[in-house]
C-alpha atoms as a printed R data frame, in Angstrom:
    type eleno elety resid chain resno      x       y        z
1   ATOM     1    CA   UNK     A     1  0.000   0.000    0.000
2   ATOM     2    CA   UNK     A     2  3.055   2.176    0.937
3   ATOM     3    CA   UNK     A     3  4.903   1.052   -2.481
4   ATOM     4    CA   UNK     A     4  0.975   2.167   -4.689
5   ATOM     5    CA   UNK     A     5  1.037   5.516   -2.439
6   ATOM     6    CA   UNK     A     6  4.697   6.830   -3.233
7   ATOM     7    CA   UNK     A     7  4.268   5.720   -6.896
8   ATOM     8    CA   UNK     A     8  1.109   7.852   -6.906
9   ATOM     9    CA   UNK     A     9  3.040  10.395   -5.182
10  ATOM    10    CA   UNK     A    10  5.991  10.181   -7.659
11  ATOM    11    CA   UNK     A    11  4.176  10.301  -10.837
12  ATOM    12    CA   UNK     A    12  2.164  13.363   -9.795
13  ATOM    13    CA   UNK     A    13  4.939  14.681   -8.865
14  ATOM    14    CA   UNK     A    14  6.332  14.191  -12.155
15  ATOM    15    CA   UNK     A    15  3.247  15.236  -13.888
16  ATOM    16    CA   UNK     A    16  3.856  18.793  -11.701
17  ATOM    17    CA   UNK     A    17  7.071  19.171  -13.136
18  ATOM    18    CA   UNK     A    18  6.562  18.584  -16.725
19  ATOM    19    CA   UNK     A    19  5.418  22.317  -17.429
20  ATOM    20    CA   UNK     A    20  7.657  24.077  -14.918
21  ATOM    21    CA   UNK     A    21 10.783  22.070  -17.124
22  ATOM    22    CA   UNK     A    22  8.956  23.743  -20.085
23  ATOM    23    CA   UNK     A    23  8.654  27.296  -18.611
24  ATOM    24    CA   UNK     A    24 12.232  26.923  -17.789
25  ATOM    25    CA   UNK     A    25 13.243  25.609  -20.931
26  ATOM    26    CA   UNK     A    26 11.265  28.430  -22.818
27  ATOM    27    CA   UNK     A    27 12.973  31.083  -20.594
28  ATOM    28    CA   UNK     A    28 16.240  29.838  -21.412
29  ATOM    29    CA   UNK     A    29 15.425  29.945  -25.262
30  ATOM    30    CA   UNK     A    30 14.396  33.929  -24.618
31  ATOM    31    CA   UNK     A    31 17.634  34.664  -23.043
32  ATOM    32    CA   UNK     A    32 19.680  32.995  -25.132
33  ATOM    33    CA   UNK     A    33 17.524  34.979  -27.797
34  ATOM    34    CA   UNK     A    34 17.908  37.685  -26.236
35  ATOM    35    CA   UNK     A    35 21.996  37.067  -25.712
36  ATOM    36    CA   UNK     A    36 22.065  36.687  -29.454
37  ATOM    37    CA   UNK     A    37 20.331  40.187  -30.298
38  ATOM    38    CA   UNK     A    38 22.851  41.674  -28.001
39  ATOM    39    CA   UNK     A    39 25.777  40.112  -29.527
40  ATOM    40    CA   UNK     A    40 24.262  40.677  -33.201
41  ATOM    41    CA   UNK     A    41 23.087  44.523  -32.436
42  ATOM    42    CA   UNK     A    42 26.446  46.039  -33.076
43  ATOM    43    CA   UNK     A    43 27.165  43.717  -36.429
44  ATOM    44    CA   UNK     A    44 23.529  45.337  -37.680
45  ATOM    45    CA   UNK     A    45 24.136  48.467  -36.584
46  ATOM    46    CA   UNK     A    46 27.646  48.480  -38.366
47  ATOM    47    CA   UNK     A    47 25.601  47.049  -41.517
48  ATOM    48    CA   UNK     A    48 23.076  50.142  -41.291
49  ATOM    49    CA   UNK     A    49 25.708  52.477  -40.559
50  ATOM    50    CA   UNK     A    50 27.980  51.039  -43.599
51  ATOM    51    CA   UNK     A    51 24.496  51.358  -46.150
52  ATOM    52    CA   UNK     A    52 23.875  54.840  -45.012
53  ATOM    53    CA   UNK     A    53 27.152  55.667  -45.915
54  ATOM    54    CA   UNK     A    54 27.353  53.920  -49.048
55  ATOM    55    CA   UNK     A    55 23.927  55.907  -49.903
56  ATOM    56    CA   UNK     A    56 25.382  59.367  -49.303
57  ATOM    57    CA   UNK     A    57 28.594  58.572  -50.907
58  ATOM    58    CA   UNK     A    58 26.822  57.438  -54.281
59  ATOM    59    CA   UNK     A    59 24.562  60.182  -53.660
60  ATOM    60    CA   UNK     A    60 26.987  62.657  -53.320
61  ATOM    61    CA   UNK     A    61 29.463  61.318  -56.596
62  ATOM    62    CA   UNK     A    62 26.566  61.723  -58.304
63  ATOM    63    CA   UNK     A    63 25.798  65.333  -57.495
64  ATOM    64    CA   UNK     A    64 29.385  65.761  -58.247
65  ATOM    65    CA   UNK     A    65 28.921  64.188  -61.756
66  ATOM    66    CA   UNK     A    66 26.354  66.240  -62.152
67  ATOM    67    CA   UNK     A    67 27.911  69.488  -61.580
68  ATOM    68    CA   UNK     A    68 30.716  68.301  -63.368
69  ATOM    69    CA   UNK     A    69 28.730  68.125  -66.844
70  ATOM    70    CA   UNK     A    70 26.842  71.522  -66.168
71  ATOM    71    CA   UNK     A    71 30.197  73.001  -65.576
72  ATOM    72    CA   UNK     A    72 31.596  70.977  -68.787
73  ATOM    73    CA   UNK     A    73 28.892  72.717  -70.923
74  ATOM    74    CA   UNK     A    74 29.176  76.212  -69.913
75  ATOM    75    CA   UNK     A    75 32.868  75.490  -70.077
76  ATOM    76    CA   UNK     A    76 32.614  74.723  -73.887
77  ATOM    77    CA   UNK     A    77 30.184  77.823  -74.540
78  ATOM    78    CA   UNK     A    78 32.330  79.951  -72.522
79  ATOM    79    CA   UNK     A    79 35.434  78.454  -74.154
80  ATOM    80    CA   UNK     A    80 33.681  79.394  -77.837
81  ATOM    81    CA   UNK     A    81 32.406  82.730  -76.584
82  ATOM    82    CA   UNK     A    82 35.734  83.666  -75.383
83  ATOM    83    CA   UNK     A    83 37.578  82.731  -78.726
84  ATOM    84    CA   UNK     A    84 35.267  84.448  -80.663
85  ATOM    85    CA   UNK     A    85 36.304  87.746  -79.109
86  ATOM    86    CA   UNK     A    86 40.007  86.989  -79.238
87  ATOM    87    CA   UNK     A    87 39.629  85.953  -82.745
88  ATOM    88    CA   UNK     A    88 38.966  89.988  -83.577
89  ATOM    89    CA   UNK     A    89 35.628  90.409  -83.305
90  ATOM    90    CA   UNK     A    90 35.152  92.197  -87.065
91  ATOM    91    CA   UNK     A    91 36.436  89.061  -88.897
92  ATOM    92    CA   UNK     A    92 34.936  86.606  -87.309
93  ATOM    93    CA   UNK     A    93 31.359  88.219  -87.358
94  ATOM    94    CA   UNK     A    94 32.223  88.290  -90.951
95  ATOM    95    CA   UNK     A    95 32.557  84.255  -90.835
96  ATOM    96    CA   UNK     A    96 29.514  83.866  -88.238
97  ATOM    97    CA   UNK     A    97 27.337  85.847  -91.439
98  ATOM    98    CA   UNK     A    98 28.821  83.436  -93.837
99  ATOM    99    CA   UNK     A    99 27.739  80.531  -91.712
100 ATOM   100    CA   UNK     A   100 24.686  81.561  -90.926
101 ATOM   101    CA   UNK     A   101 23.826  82.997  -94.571
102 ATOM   102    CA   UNK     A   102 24.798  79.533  -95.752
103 ATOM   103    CA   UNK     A   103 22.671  77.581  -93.460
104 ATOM   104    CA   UNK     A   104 20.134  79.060  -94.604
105 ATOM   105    CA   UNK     A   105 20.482  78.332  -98.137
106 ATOM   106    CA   UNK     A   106 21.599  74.806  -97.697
107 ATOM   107    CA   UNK     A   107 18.172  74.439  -95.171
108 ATOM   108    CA   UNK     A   108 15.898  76.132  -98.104
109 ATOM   109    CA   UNK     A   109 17.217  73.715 -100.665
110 ATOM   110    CA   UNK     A   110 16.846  71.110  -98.241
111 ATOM   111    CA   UNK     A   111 13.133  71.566  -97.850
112 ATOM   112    CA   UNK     A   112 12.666  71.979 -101.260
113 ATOM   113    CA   UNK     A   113 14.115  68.920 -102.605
114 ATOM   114    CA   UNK     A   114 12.384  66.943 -100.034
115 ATOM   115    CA   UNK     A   115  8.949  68.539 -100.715
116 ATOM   116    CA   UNK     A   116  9.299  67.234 -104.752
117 ATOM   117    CA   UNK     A   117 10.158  63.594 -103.967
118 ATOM   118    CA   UNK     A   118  7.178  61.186 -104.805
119 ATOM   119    CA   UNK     A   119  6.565  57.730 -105.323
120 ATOM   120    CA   UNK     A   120  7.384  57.662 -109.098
121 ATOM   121    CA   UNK     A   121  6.701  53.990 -109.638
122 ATOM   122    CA   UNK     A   122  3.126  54.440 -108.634
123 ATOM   123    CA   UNK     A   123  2.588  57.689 -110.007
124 ATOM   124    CA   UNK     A   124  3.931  56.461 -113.444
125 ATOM   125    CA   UNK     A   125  1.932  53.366 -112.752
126 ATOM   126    CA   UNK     A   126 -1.586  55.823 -112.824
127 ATOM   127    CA   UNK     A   127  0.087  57.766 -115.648
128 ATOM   128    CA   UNK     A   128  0.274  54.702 -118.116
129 ATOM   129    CA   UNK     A   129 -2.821  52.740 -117.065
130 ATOM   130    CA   UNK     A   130 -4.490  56.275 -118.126
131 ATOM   131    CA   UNK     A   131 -2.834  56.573 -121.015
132 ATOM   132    CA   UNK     A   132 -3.664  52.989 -122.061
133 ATOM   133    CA   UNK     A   133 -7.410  54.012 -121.165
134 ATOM   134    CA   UNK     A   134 -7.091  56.931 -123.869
135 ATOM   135    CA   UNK     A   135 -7.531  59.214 -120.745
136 ATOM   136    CA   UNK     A   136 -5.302  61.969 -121.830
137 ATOM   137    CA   UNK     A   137 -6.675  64.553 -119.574
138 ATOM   138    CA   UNK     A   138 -7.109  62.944 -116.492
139 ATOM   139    CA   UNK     A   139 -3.249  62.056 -117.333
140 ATOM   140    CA   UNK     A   140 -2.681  65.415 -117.081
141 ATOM   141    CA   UNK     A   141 -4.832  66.486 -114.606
142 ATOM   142    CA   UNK     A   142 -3.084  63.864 -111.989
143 ATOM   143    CA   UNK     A   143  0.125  65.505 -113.015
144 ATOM   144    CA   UNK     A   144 -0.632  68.630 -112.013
145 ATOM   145    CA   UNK     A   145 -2.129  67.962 -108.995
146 ATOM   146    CA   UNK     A   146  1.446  65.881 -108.386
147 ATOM   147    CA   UNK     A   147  3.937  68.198 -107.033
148 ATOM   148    CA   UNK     A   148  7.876  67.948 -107.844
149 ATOM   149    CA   UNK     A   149  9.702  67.361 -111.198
150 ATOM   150    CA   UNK     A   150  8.754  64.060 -112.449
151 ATOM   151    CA   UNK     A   151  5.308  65.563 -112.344
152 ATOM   152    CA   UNK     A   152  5.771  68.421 -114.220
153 ATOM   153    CA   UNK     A   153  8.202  66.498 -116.759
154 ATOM   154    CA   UNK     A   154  5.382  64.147 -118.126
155 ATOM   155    CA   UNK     A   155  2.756  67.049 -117.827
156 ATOM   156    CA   UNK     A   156  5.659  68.897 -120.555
157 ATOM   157    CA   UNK     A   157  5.547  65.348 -122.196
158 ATOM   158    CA   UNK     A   158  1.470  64.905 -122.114
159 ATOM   159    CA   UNK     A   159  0.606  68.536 -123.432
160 ATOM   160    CA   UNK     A   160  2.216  67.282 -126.752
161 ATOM   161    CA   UNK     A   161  1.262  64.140 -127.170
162 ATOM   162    CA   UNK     A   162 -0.623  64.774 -130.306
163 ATOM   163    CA   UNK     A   163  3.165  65.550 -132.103
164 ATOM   164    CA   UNK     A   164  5.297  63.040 -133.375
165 ATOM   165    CA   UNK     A   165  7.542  60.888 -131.322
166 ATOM   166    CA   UNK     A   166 10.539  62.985 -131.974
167 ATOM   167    CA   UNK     A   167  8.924  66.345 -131.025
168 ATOM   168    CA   UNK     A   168  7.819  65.088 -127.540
169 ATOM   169    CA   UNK     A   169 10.900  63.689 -126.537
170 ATOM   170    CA   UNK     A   170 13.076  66.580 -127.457
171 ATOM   171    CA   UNK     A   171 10.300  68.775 -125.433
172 ATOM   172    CA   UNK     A   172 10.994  66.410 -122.344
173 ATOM   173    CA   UNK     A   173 14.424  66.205 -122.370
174 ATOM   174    CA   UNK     A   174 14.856  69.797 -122.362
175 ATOM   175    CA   UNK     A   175 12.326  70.379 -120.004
176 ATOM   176    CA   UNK     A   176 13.783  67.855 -117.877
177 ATOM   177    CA   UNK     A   177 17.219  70.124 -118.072
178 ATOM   178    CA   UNK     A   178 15.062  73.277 -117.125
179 ATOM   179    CA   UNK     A   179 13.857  71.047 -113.967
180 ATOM   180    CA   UNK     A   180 17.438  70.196 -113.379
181 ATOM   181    CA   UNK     A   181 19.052  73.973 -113.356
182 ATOM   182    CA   UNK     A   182 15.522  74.530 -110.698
183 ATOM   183    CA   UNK     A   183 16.567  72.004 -108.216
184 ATOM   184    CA   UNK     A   184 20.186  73.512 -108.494
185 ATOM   185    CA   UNK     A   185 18.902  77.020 -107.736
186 ATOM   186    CA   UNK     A   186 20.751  78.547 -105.213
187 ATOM   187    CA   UNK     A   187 23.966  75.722 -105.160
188 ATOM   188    CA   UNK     A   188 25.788  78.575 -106.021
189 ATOM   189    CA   UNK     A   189 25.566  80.834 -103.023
190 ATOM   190    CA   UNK     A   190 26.574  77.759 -101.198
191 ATOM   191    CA   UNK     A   191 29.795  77.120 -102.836
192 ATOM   192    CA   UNK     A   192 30.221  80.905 -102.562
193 ATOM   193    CA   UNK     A   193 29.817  80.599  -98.377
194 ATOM   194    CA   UNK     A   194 32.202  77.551  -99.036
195 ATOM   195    CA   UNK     A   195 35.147  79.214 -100.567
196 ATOM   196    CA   UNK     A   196 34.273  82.654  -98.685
197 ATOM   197    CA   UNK     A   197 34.482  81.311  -94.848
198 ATOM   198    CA   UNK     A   198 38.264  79.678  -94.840
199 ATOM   199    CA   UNK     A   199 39.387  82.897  -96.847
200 ATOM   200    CA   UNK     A   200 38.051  85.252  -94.832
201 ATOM   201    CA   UNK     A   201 39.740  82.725  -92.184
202 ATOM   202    CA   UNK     A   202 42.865  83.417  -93.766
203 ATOM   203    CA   UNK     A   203 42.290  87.131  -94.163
204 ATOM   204    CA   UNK     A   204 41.786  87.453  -90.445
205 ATOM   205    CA   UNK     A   205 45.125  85.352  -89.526
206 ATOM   206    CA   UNK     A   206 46.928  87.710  -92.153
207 ATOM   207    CA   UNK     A   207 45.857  90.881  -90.623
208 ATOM   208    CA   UNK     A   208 46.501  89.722  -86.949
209 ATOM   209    CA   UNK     A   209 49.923  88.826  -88.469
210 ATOM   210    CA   UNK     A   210 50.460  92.067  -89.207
211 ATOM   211    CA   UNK     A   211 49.094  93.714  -85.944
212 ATOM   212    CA   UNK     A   212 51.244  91.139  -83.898
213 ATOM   213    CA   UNK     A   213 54.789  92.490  -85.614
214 ATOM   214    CA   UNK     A   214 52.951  96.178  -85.114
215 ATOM   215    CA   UNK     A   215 53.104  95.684  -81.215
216 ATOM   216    CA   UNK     A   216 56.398  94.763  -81.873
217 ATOM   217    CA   UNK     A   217 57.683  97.915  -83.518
218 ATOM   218    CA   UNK     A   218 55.867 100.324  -81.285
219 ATOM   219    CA   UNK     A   219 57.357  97.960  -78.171
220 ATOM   220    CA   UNK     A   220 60.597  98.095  -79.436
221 ATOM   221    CA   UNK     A   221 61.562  94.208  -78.827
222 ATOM   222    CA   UNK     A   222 60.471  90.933  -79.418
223 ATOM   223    CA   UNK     A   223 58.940  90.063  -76.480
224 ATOM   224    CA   UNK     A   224 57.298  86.387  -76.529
225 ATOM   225    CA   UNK     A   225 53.874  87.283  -75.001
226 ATOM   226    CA   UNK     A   226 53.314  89.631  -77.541
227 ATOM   227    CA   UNK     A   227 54.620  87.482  -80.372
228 ATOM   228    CA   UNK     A   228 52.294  84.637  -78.998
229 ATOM   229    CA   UNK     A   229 49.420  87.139  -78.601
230 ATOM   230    CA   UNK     A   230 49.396  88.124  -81.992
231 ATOM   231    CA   UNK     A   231 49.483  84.333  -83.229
232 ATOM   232    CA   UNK     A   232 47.076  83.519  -81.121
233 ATOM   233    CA   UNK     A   233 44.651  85.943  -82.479
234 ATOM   234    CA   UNK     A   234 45.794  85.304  -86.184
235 ATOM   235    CA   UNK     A   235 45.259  81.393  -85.887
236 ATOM   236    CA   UNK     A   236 41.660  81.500  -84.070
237 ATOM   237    CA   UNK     A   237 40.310  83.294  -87.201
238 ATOM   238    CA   UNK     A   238 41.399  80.458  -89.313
239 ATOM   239    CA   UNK     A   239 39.831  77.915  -87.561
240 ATOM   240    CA   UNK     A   240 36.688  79.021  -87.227
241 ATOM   241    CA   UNK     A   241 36.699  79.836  -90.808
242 ATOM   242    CA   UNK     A   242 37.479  76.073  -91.338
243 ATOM   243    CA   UNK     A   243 35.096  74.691  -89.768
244 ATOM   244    CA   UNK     A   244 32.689  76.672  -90.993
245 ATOM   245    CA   UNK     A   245 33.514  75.403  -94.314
246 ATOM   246    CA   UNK     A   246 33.163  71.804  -93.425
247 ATOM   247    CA   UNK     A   247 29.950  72.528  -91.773
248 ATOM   248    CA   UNK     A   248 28.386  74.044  -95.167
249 ATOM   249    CA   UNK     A   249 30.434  71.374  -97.317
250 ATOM   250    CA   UNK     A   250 28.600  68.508  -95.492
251 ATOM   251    CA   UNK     A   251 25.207  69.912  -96.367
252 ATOM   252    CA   UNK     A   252 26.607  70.590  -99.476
253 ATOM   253    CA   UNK     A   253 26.929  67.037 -100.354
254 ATOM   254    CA   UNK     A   254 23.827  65.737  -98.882
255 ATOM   255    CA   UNK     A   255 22.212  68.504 -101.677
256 ATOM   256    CA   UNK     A   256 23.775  67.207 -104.249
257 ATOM   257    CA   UNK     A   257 22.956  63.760 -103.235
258 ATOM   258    CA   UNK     A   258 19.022  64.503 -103.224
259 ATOM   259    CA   UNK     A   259 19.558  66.031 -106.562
260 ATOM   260    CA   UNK     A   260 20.785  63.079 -108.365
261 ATOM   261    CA   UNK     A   261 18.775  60.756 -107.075
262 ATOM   262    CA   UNK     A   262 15.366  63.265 -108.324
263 ATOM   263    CA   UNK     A   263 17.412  63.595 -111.958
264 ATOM   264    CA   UNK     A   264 17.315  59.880 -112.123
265 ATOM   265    CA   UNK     A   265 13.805  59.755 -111.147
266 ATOM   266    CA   UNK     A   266 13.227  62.162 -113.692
267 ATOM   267    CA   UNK     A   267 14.889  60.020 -116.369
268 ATOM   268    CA   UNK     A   268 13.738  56.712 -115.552
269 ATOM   269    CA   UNK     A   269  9.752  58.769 -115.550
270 ATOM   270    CA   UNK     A   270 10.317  60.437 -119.074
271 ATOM   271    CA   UNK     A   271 11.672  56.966 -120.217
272 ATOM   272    CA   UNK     A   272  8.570  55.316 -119.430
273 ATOM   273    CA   UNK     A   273  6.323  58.158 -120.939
274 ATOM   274    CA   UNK     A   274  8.083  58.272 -123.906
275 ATOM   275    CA   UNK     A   275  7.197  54.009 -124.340
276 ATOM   276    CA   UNK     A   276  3.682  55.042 -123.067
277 ATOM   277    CA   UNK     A   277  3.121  57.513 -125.519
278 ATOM   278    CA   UNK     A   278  4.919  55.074 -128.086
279 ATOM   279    CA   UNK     A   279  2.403  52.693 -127.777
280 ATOM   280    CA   UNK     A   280 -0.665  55.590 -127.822
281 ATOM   281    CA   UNK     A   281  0.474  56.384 -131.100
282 ATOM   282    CA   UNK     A   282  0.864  53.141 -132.340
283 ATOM   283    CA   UNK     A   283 -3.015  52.594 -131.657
284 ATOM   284    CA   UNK     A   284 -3.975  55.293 -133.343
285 ATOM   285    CA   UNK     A   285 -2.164  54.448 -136.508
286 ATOM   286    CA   UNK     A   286 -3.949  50.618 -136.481
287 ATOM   287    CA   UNK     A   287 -7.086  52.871 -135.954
């Protein structure tokens, strides 16, 4: 009875203990937690401290970049503002007017050339299946409501369609030469701004030449500062008047470009007139 009683006692006993071993065991886990938070504080706080300070550093290289390219561009205007007025300010407003006077040329011609391209195969598709139809007037009617050259090259071909062969092609080729000298209008002014900008380049570097040994007369020595002042001046002049020329020279060449390709438009159109018109006549001989 003694033996049942303490066995009772002991497993209640045990029972009891069960959840105070688990409190204890869960309050050792929250120090030991809590241990480890401690210990790993510092190591996080070094972490935050070293992202903070990678954050302002990146945001302060690229303030830096920043300023660095604003200061870059007014560096080159101010660099090009300032050797404009050492380059003696006469000549190279002279070159400025050339450039500018060019420009505007080359930008006209530009416009102009762009404004007559078509699509020829499909125009000169319309023309022929019209022409086939016996439709001579609506022929030319769609030609002159059909801006550029090519147009107005088989309107010159249609109008005298009623001649013989050899009478409307001469009237096309040499209207196609009158079309020609049009889109060339102006080419010359260009090639004048051309030639014009390096010389008056040259000019300039001349005539500060000759004011840098007048500084050294009236000084009385050849002192370098002057010599290299004078030069300075002289050579400035020239290279704006250079580039200037390669500026206008590029545009130029992208106007001649657009005026061969209309020409052989233009040819390759009054080519397949002239076979249109070839076979007009022919039916109206069977007739």
């Amino acid at each position: 009875m003694i033996r049942l009683v303490l066995k009772y006692c002991f497993a209640l006993t045990l029972l009891m203990s069960i959840p105070v071993a688990v409190e204890a065991q869960q309050a050792n886990d929250s120090v030991l937690k809590e241990q480890v938070a401690k210990e790993m504080a510092p190591d996080s706080v070094a972490v935050d401290e070293d992202l903070q300070m990678d954050a302002v550093a990146d945001s302060v290289a690229a303030d830096e970049d920043l300023l660095a390219e604003e200061e870059e561009s007014k560096g080159v205007y101010q660099t090009l503002k300032t050797k404009f007025i050492e380059g003696n300010a006469g000549f190279m407003s002279l070159v400025a007017l050339a450039l500018v006077l060019g420009l505007a040329f080359c930008i006209e011609r530009i416009i102009y050339l762009t404004m007559s391209e078509i699509n020829t195969k499909r125009f000169m598709g319309e023309v022929d299946k019209l022409i086939d139809s016996g439709d001579i007037e609506g022929a030319k009617e769609l030609c002159r409501n059909t801006r550029g050259p090519v147009a107005s090259v088989c309107y010159q071909g249609l109008v005298r369609i009623d001649e013989p062969t050899e009478e409307v092609e001469r009237s096309v080729a040499n209207y196609g030469s009158v079309m020609v000298a049009n889109m060339e209008k102006g080419c010359s002014w260009i090639t004048l701004f051309i030639a014009m900008a390096p010389s008056l380049g040259f000019l300039g570097t001349v005539i500060g030449m000759v004011m840098a040994f007048d500084q050294i007369q009236s000084a009385g020595d050849i002192s370098p500062t002057i010599v290299a002042a004078g030069m300075k001046v002289a050579l400035i002049t020239t290279i704006f008047g250079i580039i200037v020329a390669l500026i206008l020279q590029l545009f130029y060449n992208y106007i001649l470009t657009k005026i061969e390709h209309l020409t052989v438009e233009m040819e390759d159109a009054a080519i397949t007139l002239m076979d249109s018109i070839v076979k007009y006549h022919d039916r109206n001989e069977a007739k």
